[in-house]
mmCIF file of C-alpha atoms and ligand atoms in Angstrom:
data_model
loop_
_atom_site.group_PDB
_atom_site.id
_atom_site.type_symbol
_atom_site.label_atom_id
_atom_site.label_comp_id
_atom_site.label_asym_id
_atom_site.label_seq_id
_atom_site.Cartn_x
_atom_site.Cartn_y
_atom_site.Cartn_z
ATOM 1 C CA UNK A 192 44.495 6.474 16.828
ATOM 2 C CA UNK A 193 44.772 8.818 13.802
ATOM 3 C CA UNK A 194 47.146 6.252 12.267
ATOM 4 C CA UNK A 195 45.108 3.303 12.499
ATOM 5 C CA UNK A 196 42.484 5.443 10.560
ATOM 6 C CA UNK A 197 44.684 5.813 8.338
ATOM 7 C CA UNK A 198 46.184 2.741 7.528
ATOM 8 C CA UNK A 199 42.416 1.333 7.442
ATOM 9 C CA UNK A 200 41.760 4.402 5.134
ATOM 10 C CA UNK A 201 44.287 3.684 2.690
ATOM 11 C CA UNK A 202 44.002 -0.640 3.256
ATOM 12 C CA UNK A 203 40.064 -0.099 2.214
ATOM 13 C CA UNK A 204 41.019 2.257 -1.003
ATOM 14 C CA UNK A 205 43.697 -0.286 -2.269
ATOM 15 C CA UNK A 206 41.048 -2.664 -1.562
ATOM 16 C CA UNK A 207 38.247 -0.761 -3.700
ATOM 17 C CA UNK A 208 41.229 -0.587 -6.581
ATOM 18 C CA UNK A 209 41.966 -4.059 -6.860
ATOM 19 C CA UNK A 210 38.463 -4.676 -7.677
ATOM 20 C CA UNK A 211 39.084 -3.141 -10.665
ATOM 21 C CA UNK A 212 41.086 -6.232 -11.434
ATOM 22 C CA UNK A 213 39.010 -8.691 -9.248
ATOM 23 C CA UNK A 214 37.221 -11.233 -11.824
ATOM 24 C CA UNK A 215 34.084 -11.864 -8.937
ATOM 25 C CA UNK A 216 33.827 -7.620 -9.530
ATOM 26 C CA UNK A 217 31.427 -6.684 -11.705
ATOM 27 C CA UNK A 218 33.584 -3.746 -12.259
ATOM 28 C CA UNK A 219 36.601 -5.924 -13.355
ATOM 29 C CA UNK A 220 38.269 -4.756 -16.301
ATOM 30 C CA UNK A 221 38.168 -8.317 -17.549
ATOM 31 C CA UNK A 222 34.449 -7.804 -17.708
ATOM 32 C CA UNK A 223 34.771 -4.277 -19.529
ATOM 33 C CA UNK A 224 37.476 -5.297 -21.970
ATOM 34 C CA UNK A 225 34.941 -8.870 -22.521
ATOM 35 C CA UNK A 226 32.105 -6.237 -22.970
ATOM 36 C CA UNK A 227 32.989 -3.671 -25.227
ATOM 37 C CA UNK A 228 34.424 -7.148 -27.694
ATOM 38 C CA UNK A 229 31.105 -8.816 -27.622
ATOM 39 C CA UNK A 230 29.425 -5.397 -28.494
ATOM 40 C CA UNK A 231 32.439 -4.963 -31.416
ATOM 41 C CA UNK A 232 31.853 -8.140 -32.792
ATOM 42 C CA UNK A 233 27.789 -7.950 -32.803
ATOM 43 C CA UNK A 234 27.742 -4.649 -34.037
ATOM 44 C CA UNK A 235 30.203 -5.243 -36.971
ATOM 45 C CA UNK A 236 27.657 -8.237 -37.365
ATOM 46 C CA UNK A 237 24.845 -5.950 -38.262
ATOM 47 C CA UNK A 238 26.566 -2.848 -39.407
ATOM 48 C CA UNK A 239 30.559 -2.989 -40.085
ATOM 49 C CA UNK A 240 30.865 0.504 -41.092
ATOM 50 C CA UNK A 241 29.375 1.969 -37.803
ATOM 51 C CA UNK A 242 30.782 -0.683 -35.581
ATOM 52 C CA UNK A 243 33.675 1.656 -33.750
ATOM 53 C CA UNK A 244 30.825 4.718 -34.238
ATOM 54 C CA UNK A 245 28.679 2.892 -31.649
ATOM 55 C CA UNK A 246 31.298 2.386 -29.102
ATOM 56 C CA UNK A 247 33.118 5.659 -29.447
ATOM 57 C CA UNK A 248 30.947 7.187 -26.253
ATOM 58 C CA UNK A 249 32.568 4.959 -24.019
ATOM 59 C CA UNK A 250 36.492 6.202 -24.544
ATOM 60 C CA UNK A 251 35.107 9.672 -24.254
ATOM 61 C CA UNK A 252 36.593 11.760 -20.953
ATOM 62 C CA UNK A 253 32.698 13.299 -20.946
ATOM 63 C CA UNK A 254 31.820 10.198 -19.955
ATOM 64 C CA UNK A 255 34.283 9.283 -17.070
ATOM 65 C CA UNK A 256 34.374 12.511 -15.483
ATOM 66 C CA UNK A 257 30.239 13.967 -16.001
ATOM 67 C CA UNK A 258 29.303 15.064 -12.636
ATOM 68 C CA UNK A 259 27.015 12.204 -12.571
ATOM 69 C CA UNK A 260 30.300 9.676 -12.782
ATOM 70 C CA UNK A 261 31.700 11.706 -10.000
ATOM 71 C CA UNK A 262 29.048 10.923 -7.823
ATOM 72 C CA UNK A 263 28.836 7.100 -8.599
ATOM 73 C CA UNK A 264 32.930 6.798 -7.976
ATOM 74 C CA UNK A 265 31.683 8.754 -4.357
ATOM 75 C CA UNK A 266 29.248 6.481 -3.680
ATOM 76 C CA UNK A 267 31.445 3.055 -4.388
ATOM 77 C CA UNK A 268 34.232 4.675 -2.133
ATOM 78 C CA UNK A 269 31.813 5.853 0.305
ATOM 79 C CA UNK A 270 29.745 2.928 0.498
ATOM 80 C CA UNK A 271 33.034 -0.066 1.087
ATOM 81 C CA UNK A 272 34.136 2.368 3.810
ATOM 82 C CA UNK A 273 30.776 2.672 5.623
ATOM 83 C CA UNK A 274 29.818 -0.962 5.340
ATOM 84 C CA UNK A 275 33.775 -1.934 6.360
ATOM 85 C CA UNK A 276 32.669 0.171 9.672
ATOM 86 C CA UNK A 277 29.393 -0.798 10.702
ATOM 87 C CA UNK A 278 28.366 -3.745 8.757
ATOM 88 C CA UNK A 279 27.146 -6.591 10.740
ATOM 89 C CA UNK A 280 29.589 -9.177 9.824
ATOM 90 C CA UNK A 281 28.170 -11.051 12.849
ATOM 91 C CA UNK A 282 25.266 -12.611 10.137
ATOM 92 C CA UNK A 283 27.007 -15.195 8.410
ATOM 93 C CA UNK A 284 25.772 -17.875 5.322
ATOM 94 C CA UNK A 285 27.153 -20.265 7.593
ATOM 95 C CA UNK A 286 25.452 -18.940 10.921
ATOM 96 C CA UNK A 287 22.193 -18.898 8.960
ATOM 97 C CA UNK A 288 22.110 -22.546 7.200
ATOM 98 C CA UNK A 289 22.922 -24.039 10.496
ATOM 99 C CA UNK A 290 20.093 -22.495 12.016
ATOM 100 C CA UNK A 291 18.040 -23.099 9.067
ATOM 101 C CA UNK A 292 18.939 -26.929 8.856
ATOM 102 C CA UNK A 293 17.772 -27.994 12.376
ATOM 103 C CA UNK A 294 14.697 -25.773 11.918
ATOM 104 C CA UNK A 295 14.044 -27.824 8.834
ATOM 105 C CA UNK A 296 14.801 -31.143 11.027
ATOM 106 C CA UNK A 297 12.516 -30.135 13.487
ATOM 107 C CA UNK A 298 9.519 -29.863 11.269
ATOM 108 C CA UNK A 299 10.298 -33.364 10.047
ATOM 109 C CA UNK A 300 12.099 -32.632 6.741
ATOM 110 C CA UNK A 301 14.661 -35.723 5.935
ATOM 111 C CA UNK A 302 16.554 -36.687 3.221
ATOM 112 C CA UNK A 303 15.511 -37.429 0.259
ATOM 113 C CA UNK A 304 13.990 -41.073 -0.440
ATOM 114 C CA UNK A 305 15.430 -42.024 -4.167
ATOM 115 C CA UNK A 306 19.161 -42.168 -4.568
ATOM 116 C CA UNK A 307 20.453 -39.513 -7.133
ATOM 117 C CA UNK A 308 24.039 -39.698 -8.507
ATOM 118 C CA UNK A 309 25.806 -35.818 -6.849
ATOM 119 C CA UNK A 310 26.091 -34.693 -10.804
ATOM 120 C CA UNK A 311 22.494 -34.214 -10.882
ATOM 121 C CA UNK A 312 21.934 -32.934 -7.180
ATOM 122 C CA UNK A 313 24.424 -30.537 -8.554
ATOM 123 C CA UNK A 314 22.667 -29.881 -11.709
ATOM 124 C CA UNK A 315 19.196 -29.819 -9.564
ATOM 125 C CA UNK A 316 21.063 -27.046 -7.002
ATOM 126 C CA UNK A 317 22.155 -25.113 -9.436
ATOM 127 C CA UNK A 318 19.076 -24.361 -11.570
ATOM 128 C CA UNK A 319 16.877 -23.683 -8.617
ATOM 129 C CA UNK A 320 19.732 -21.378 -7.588
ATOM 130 C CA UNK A 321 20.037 -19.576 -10.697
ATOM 131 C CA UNK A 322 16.200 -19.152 -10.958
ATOM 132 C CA UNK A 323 15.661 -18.318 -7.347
ATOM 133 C CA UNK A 324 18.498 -15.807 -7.391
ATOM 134 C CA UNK A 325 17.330 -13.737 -10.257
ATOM 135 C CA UNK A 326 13.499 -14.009 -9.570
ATOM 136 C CA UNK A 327 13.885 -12.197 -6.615
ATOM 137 C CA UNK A 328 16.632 -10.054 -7.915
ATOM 138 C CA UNK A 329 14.086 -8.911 -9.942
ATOM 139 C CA UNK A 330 11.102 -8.803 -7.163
ATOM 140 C CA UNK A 331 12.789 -6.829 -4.870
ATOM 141 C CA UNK A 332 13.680 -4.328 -7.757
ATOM 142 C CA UNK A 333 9.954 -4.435 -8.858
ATOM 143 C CA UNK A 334 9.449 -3.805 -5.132
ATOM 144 C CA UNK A 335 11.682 -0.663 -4.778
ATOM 145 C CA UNK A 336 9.368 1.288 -7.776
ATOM 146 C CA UNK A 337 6.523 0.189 -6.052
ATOM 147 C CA UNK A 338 7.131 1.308 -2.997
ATOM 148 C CA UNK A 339 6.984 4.992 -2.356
ATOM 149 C CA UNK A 340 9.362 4.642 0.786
ATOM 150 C CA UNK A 341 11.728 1.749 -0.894
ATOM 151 C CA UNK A 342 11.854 4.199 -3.527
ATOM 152 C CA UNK A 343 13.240 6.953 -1.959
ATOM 153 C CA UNK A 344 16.275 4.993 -1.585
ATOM 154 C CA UNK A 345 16.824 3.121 -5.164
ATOM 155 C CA UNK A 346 16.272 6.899 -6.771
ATOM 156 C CA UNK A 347 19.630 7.139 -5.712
ATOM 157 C CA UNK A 348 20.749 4.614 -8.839
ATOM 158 C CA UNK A 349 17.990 6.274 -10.601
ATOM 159 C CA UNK A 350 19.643 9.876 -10.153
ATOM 160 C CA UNK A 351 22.198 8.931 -12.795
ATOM 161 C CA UNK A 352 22.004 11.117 -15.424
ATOM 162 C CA UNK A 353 25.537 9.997 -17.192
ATOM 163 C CA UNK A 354 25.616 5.785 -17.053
ATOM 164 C CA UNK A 355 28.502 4.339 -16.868
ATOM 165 C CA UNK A 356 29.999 0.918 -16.089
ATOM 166 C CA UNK A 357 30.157 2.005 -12.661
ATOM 167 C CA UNK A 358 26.770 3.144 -11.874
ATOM 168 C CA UNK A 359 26.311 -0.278 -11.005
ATOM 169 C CA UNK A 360 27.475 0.378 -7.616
ATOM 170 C CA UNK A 361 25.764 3.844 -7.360
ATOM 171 C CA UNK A 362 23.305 2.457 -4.876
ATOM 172 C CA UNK A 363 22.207 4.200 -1.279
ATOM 173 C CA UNK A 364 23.308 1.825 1.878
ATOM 174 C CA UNK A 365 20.395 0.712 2.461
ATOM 175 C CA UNK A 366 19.327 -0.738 -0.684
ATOM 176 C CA UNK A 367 23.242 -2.401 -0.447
ATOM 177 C CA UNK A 368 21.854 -4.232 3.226
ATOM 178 C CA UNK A 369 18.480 -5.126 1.239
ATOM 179 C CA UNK A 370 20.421 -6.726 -1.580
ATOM 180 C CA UNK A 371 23.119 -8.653 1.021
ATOM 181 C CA UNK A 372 19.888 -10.109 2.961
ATOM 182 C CA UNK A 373 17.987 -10.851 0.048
ATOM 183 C CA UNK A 374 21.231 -12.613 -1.153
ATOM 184 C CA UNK A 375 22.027 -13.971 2.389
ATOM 185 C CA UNK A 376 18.481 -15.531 2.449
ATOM 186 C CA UNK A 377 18.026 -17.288 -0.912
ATOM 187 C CA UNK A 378 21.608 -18.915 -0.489
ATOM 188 C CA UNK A 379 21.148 -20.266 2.882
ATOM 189 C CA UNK A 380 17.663 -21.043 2.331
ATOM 190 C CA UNK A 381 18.301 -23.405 -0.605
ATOM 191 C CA UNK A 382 21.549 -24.552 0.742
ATOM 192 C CA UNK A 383 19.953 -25.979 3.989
ATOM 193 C CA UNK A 384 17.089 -27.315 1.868
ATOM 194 C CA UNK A 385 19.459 -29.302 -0.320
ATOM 195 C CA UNK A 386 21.965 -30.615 2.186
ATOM 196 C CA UNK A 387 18.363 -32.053 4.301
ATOM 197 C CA UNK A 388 17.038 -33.710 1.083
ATOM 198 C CA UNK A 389 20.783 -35.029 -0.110
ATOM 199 C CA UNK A 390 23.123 -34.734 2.212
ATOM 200 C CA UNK A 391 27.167 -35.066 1.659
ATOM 201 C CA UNK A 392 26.090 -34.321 -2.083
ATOM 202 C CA UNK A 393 25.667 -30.240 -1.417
ATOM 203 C CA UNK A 394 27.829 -27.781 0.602
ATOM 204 C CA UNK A 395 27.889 -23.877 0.793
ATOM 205 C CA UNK A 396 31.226 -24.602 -1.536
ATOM 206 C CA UNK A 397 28.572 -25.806 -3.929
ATOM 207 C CA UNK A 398 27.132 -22.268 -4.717
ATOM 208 C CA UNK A 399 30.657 -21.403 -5.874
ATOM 209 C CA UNK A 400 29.833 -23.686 -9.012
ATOM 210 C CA UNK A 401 27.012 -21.514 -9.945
ATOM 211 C CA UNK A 402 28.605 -18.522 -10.243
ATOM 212 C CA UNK A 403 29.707 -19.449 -13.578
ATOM 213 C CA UNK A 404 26.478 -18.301 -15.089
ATOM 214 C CA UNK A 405 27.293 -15.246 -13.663
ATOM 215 C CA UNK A 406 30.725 -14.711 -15.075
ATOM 216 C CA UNK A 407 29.270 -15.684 -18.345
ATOM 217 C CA UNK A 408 26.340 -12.864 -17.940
ATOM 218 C CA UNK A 409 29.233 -10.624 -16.621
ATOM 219 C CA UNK A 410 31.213 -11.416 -20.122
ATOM 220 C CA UNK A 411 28.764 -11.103 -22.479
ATOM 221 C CA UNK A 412 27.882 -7.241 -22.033
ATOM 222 C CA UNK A 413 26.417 -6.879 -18.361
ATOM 223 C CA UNK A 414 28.942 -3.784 -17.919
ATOM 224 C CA UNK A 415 26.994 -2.228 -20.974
ATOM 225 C CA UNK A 416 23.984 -2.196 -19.145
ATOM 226 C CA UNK A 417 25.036 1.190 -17.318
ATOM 227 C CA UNK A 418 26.910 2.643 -20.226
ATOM 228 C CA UNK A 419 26.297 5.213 -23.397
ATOM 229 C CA UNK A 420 26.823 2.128 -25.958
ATOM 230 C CA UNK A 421 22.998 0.887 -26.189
ATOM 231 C CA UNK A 422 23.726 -2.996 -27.341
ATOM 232 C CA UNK A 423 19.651 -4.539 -28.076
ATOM 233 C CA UNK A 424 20.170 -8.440 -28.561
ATOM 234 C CA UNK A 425 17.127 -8.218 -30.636
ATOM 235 C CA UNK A 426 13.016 -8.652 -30.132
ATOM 236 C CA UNK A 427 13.064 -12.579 -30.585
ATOM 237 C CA UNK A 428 16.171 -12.639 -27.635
ATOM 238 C CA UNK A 429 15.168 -10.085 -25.519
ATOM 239 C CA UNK A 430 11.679 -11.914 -25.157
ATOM 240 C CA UNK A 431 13.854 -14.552 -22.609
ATOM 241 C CA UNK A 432 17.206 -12.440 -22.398
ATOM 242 C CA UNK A 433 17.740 -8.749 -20.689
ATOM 243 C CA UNK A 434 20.121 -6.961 -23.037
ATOM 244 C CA UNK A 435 21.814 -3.679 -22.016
ATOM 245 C CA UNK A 436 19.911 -1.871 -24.078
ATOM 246 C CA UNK A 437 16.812 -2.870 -22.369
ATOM 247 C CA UNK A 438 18.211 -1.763 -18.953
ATOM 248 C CA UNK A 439 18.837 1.615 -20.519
ATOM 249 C CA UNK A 440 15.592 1.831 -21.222
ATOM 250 C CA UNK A 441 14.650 1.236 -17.789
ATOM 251 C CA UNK A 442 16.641 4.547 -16.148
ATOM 252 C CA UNK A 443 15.084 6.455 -19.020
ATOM 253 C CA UNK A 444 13.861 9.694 -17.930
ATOM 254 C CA UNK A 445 10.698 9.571 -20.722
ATOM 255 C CA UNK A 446 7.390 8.618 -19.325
ATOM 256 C CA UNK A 447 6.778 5.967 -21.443
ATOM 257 C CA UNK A 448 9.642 3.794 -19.968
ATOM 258 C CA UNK A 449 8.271 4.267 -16.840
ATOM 259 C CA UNK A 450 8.516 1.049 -14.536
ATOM 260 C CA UNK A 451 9.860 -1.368 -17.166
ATOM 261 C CA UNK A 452 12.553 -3.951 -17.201
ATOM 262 C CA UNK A 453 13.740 -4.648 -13.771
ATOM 263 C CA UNK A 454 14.994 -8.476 -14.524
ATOM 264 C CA UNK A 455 18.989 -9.066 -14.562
ATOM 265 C CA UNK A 456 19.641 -12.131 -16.855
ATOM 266 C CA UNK A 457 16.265 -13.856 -17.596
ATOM 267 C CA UNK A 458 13.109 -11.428 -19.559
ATOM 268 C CA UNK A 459 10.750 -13.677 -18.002
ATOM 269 C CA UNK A 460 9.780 -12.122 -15.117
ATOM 270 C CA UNK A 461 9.022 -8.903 -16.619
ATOM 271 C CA UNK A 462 6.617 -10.683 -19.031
ATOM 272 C CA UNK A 463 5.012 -12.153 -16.120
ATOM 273 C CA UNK A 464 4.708 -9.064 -14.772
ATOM 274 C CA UNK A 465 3.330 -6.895 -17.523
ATOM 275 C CA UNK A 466 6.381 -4.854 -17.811
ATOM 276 C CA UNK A 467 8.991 -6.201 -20.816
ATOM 277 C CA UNK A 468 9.882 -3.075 -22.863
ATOM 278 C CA UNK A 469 12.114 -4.081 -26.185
ATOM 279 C CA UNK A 470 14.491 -2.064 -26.849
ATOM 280 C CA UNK A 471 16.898 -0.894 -30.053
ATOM 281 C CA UNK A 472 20.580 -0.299 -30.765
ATOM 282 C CA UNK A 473 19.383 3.133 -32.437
ATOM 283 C CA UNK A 474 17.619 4.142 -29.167
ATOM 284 C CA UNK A 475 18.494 8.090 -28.169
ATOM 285 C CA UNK A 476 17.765 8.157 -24.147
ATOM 286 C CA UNK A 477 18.138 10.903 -21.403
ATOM 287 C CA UNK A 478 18.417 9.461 -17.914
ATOM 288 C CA UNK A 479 17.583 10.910 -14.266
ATOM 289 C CA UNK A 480 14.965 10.464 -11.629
ATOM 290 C CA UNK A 481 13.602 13.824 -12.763
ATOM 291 C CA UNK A 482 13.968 15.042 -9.636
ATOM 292 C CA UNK A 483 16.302 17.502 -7.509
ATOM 293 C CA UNK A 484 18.512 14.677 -6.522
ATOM 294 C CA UNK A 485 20.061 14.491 -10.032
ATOM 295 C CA UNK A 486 21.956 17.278 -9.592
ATOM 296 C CA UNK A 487 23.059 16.746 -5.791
ATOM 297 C CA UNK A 488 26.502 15.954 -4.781
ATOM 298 C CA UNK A 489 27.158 12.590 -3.091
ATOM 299 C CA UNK A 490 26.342 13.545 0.159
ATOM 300 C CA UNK A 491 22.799 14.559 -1.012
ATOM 301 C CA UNK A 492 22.218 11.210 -2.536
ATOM 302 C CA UNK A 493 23.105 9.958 1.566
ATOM 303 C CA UNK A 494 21.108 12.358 3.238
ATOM 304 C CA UNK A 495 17.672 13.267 1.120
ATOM 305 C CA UNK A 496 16.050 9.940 1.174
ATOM 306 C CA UNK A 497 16.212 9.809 4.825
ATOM 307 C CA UNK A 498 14.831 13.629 5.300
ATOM 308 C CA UNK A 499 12.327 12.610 2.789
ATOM 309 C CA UNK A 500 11.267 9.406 5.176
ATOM 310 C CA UNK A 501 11.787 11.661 8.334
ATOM 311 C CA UNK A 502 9.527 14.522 6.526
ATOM 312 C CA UNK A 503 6.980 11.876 5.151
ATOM 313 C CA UNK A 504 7.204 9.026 7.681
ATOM 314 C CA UNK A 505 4.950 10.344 10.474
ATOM 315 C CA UNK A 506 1.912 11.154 7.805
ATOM 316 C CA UNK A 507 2.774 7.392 7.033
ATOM 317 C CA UNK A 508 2.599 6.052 10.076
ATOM 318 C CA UNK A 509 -0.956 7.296 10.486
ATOM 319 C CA UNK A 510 -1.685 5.318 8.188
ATOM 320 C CA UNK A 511 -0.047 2.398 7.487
ATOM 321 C CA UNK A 512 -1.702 1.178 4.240
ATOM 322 C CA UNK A 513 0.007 3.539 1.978
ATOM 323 C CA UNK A 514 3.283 1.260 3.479
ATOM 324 C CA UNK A 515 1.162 -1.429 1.498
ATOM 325 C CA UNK A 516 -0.691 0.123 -1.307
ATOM 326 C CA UNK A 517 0.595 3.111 -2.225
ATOM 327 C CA UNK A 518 2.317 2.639 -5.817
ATOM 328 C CA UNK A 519 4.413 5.240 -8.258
ATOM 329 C CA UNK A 520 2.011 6.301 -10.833
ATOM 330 C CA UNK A 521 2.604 3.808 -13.805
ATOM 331 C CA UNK A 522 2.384 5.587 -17.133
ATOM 332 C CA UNK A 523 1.779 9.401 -15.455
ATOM 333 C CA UNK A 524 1.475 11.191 -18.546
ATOM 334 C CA UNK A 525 3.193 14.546 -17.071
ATOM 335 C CA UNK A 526 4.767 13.701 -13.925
ATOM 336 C CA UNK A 527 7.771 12.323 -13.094
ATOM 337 C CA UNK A 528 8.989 9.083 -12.073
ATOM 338 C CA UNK A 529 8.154 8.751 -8.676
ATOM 339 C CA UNK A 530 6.056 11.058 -9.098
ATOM 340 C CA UNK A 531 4.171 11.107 -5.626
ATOM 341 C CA UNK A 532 7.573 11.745 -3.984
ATOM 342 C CA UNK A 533 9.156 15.376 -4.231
ATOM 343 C CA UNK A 534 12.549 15.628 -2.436
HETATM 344 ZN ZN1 ZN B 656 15.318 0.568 -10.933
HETATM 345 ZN ZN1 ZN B 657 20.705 0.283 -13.368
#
């Protein structure tokens, strides 16, 4: 017994290191090298002599081994071994667009009546996809601030007082099983939709294709985003574009950042929503929750959000419209993010 734990210890660690080289990581250091280039190159662009300056932050052991990095590397590790344990692998893409597809059949969807040649079904598939995927990337991240007990979970991220390019994966469990279903949904979703409307011209291989935008966002700078090098792409960009510097601003600990910038790739959402924030290559942030969970070790990040819903939940349950309407306080001049949550 002990040494199948420990073979499936030590398969699931190798397995965590060789994301390190895995280009569909976003911790690949393929992405970090591509990162820390682009940033080289723009910021010799605007100001050669400070160019290496601005990136210095990044090579510094401060950095990599803060207290606040220790926790995110616990949290990764952590994390791959509890979901290799309990995760339901039973829910499958595939499981889900089959179901989906006669469900669609049933309610008298069929395919679609003008012949289009597959480069444009393609074309079609992927641009829905693309704006689909990060619309509600964004919503349910809008979602998590809003909502006092989605909150208690994503102030795990949020505890981060150190970024780095590995904070990205700093995330309590169950905001991971949030993510995988929101992910789960929007590909099987459109993927049934499409192969009703056109079928033979669309297959789950299809959202494969797509990814490319991703590696592209993943290449230009995305591993900046949780990192001390703040990269702005400028006012007139980051009105469509979220730059790194822009996501900074968004686990700053100052007030006035509050609640801003919750998009991945596209700005637009934000500006729908009231909540763009532009941001600046000079910008001098502190980051945290502002709360006792910034200091915790990683098995306070597991535990205090659900003590906080166990200590809170009842008082909820009495009434379930703060589950509905309850909101952090937006722009609280002297309290702290999340500031009608105390852990
Ligand atoms: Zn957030
Ligand atoms: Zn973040």
């Amino acid at each position: 017994m002990m040494e199948e734990y420990s073979a499936w210890l030590l398969n699931e660690l190798s397995l965590a290191a060789r994301d390190l080289v895995n280009p569909t990581k976003r911790v690949s250091l393929l992405y970090f090298a591509s990162a820390l280039f682009f940033a080289f190159v723009l910021f010799t662009l605007r100001d050669r002599k400070r160019a290496w300056r601005r990136i210095l932050p990044l090579f510094r052991l401060a950095t990599w081994w803060s207290p606040s990095a220790r926790v995110d590397y616990g949290l990764w590790l952590g994390n791959r071994l509890l979901f290799s344990l309990l995760f339901p692998k039973a829910i499958t893409t595939l499981g889900v667009v089959t179901w989906l597809m006669f469900r669609l059949q049933e309610v008298g969807m069929s395919a679609f009546p003008v012949v289009i040649p597959d480069w444009g079904v393609v074309s079609l598939f992927s641009v829905c996809y693309f704006l689909l995927d990060d619309f509600t990337r964004f919503w349910v991240h809008w979602l998590m601030h809003r909502w006092p007990w989605l909150w208690a979970f994503h102030r795990v991220h949020h505890s981060a007082t150190q970024l780095t390019p590995f904070t990205v994966l700093r995330t309590h469990p169950v905001e991971g099983v949030l993510f995988y279903l929101r992910s789960l949904v929007v590909q099987a979703s459109l993927v049934s939709v499409f192969i009703v409307l056109f079928p033979g011209q669309v297959s789950l291989l299809t959202v494969g294709g797509v990814f490319v935008t991703t590696y592209c966002f993943n290449l230009l700078g995305a591993n900046l985003r949780h990192s001390p090098v703040a990269l702005s792409y400028g006012k007139q960009l980051e009105r469509w574009l979220i730059s790194p510097a822009q996501h900074q601003l968004h686990h700053s600990v100052d007030v006035a950042h509050y609640d801003c910038n919750f998009g991945v790739v596209l700005a637009l959402w934000d500006r729908l929503f009231g909540c763009l924030q532009f941001a600046s290559d000079q910008q001098k942030l502190h980051y945290g929750s502002a709360s006792k969970l910034d200091q915790m070790g990683v098995f306070g990040h597991y535990w205090s959000p659900i003590a906080y819903l166990a200590k809170r939940g009842k008082q909820w349950l009495k009434s379930p419209a703060v589950w509905w309407s309850s909101r952090v306080k937006k722009n609280a001049k002297s309290e702290p993010k999340g500031s009608n949550i105390s852990l």
